[in-house]
XYZ file of C-alpha atoms in Angstrom:
235
model
C 10.030 -23.162 7.828
C 7.505 -21.239 5.723
C 4.844 -18.136 5.554
C 1.852 -17.575 3.563
C 1.686 -13.996 2.513
C 1.916 -11.796 5.634
C 2.870 -14.739 7.450
C 6.118 -14.988 6.097
C 7.663 -12.197 8.213
C 6.707 -14.992 11.539
C 8.787 -17.670 9.921
C 11.600 -15.101 9.532
C 11.534 -14.310 12.928
C 11.022 -18.576 14.401
C 14.347 -18.722 12.448
C 15.884 -15.805 13.784
C 16.644 -13.636 10.938
C 14.344 -10.914 12.533
C 13.852 -9.233 15.256
C 10.007 -10.114 16.975
C 9.469 -5.669 17.398
C 11.586 -4.663 14.374
C 9.624 -7.432 12.614
C 5.797 -5.953 14.064
C 6.815 -2.599 12.935
C 7.039 -4.187 9.389
C 4.085 -5.896 9.446
C 2.589 -2.389 10.291
C 4.463 -0.009 7.715
C 3.088 -2.852 5.048
C -0.442 -2.825 5.609
C -1.259 0.613 6.362
C 0.478 1.136 3.021
C -1.107 -2.084 1.479
C -4.744 -0.211 2.823
C -3.636 2.994 1.113
C -2.993 1.511 -2.111
C -6.394 -0.259 -1.717
C -7.922 3.079 -1.082
C -6.398 3.735 -4.861
C -9.404 1.441 -6.773
C -12.062 -1.024 -6.374
C -10.094 -3.714 -6.353
C -10.312 -7.335 -4.833
C -9.375 -10.746 -5.091
C -12.052 -13.793 -6.225
C -10.624 -17.623 -5.261
C -11.194 -19.710 -7.765
C -11.599 -23.866 -7.999
C -11.152 -24.507 -11.967
C -11.726 -27.594 -14.094
C -8.372 -29.199 -16.005
C -9.397 -27.692 -19.114
C -9.574 -24.616 -17.384
C -6.877 -21.629 -18.517
C -7.016 -18.778 -15.686
C -4.187 -17.041 -17.697
C -6.124 -16.528 -21.075
C -9.541 -16.458 -18.642
C -7.189 -12.784 -16.463
C -6.491 -11.363 -20.267
C -10.378 -11.601 -21.096
C -10.986 -9.801 -18.182
C -8.905 -7.214 -18.488
C -9.836 -7.090 -22.387
C -13.299 -6.501 -20.354
C -12.170 -3.409 -18.385
C -10.654 -1.427 -21.694
C -14.159 -1.257 -23.482
C -15.501 0.015 -19.663
C -12.968 2.215 -19.853
C -10.397 1.212 -17.068
C -6.956 1.980 -18.150
C -4.174 -0.351 -17.384
C -6.522 -3.059 -15.874
C -5.547 -5.859 -13.850
C -6.796 -9.231 -13.949
C -3.161 -11.965 -12.631
C -3.014 -14.470 -10.972
C -2.030 -13.312 -6.777
C -2.140 -16.908 -5.058
C -1.030 -20.583 -6.125
C -2.974 -22.922 -3.310
C -3.144 -26.355 -4.792
C -3.297 -27.783 -7.788
C -6.204 -26.494 -9.507
C -7.208 -23.776 -7.084
C -5.817 -20.304 -7.367
C -6.471 -16.193 -6.099
C -7.425 -14.022 -9.072
C -6.348 -10.504 -8.185
C -7.579 -7.418 -9.648
C -10.274 -4.641 -10.746
C -13.650 -5.720 -9.293
C -15.108 -5.356 -12.691
C -12.613 -8.137 -13.535
C -13.632 -10.109 -11.706
C -17.506 -9.904 -11.414
C -16.398 -10.524 -15.148
C -15.167 -14.153 -14.526
C -17.885 -14.375 -11.513
C -20.556 -13.728 -14.788
C -18.462 -16.297 -17.186
C -17.487 -19.029 -14.562
C -18.680 -21.924 -16.735
C -17.437 -20.789 -19.302
C -14.073 -20.886 -17.976
C -14.061 -24.507 -16.580
C -14.463 -22.612 -13.421
C -16.377 -24.796 -10.637
C -16.042 -22.125 -8.039
C -15.595 -17.762 -8.275
C -15.994 -16.600 -4.402
C -15.340 -13.046 -4.124
C -12.587 -13.415 -0.333
C -13.709 -10.004 2.087
C -10.302 -8.259 1.601
C -10.312 -4.234 0.918
C -7.904 -4.783 -2.400
C -5.929 -7.022 -5.323
C -3.006 -8.356 -2.880
C 0.242 -9.413 -4.285
C -0.734 -7.951 -8.170
C 0.350 -4.130 -9.354
C -2.335 -2.254 -8.271
C -0.270 -2.845 -4.721
C 3.277 -1.049 -5.858
C 2.251 2.397 -4.202
C 3.466 0.428 -0.757
C 6.226 -1.282 -2.602
C 8.776 1.624 -1.582
C 7.766 2.726 2.211
C 8.424 -0.997 3.018
C 11.408 -1.172 1.222
C 12.326 2.350 3.386
C 10.936 0.652 6.502
C 13.433 -2.267 5.954
C 16.641 -0.838 5.048
C 16.161 0.581 8.960
C 15.735 -2.761 10.046
C 18.489 -5.373 11.067
C 17.655 -8.830 9.204
C 20.247 -11.739 10.200
C 21.003 -14.604 7.919
C 18.087 -17.124 9.379
C 19.328 -20.278 11.491
C 16.702 -22.313 9.603
C 15.859 -22.885 6.284
C 13.021 -20.623 5.261
C 11.082 -20.578 2.167
C 10.212 -16.801 -0.124
C 6.481 -16.826 -1.917
C 8.167 -15.001 -4.124
C 9.739 -18.907 -5.486
C 9.609 -20.927 -4.104
C 12.938 -21.152 -2.580
C 15.121 -20.866 0.600
C 16.165 -17.839 1.799
C 19.900 -17.195 0.352
C 21.197 -14.230 2.688
C 20.184 -10.846 4.666
C 20.069 -8.806 0.983
C 18.028 -11.803 -0.909
C 14.924 -11.160 2.527
C 15.331 -7.508 1.893
C 14.579 -7.450 -1.704
C 12.035 -10.446 -1.945
C 9.906 -9.413 1.254
C 9.379 -5.948 -0.942
C 9.076 -7.794 -3.718
C 6.454 -10.488 -2.379
C 4.059 -7.334 -1.874
C 3.098 -7.252 -6.042
C 4.167 -10.456 -6.976
C 2.086 -13.977 -6.346
C 2.251 -16.356 -3.686
C 3.864 -19.742 -4.379
C 2.285 -20.833 -2.147
C 1.395 -24.179 -4.391
C 5.513 -24.379 -5.530
C 6.886 -24.238 -2.488
C 5.101 -26.875 -0.758
C 7.026 -28.985 -3.913
C 9.757 -27.647 -2.933
C 9.983 -28.292 1.076
C 8.705 -31.757 1.063
C 10.527 -32.510 -2.095
C 12.926 -35.903 -1.140
C 14.246 -38.953 -2.268
C 11.858 -41.820 -2.572
C 11.932 -44.347 0.443
C 12.697 -40.886 2.960
C 10.659 -40.554 5.863
C 8.608 -36.647 5.304
C 9.155 -34.407 8.744
C 6.003 -33.230 11.283
C 5.071 -30.248 10.237
C 3.104 -27.560 12.044
C 0.510 -25.191 11.195
C 0.718 -22.011 14.233
C -1.828 -20.022 14.742
C -5.304 -19.505 13.946
C -7.270 -21.720 11.234
C -6.323 -24.830 9.420
C -6.332 -23.893 6.011
C -2.417 -24.480 5.184
C -2.589 -27.925 6.094
C -5.871 -27.999 3.878
C -3.441 -27.153 1.477
C -1.148 -30.029 1.997
C -3.694 -32.351 1.720
C -4.282 -31.400 -1.219
C -0.824 -31.079 -2.331
C 0.784 -34.474 -0.323
C -1.132 -36.495 0.859
C 1.820 -38.635 2.496
C 3.064 -34.980 3.995
C -0.097 -34.262 5.065
C -0.271 -37.524 7.844
C 1.955 -35.446 9.590
C 0.615 -32.837 9.517
C -0.442 -31.025 13.240
C -2.011 -27.855 14.067
C -0.900 -25.362 16.919
C -3.231 -22.768 17.986
C -1.682 -20.507 19.906
C -4.383 -18.365 21.480
C -5.903 -21.791 22.949
C -2.931 -22.247 24.654
C -3.066 -18.891 25.994
C -6.874 -19.327 27.217
C -6.076 -23.156 29.167
C -2.241 -20.646 30.977
C -5.382 -18.040 32.236
C -7.740 -21.019 33.241
């Protein structure tokens, strides 16, 4: 199992590592703390698709220099999500993101679209949210997962409960390594069949990303919309 950003809590509940009610409590604390951190500075997230020549880190460096020229101290502009080859989400101060949009062609970005979110999630601007989540997770019993769960922080399997506790906190200020996670999940010997993959929840974005990362694995992909099942049951 693997979950994208906050979906990691759902993956851990599915794997038996977290109780459903406890996970909801942690998600509530996390959401409120991240919202509060977002209000401290005008920030956001920029979805970027680049050509092969694109150098995202260099673009972020120049955007930070631009912010410094505006008088912003310790500006933030960094990759916050690795989605699929040539696709990233860059997050940070809004002035940095606007600079990247205006100079998209210079950095070989074919698309640079601001996302409708309130802050720069998965960057150091979320540092005020770290302590509240760490405290919440200390009060929750975490078990060793019954099946492999892959972490957003490094794309590797969680080892034990303390490891889960540590990385769920680190995830708030670390980029989501989703592309790397896809490679870890589907790595297998030549000739070995790919497993069935189920995306649970609204939308098929993770399926679309899987298709870009691993076309053969995507052929075994299915989408499960829990809301549709509930509506069918009610009628």
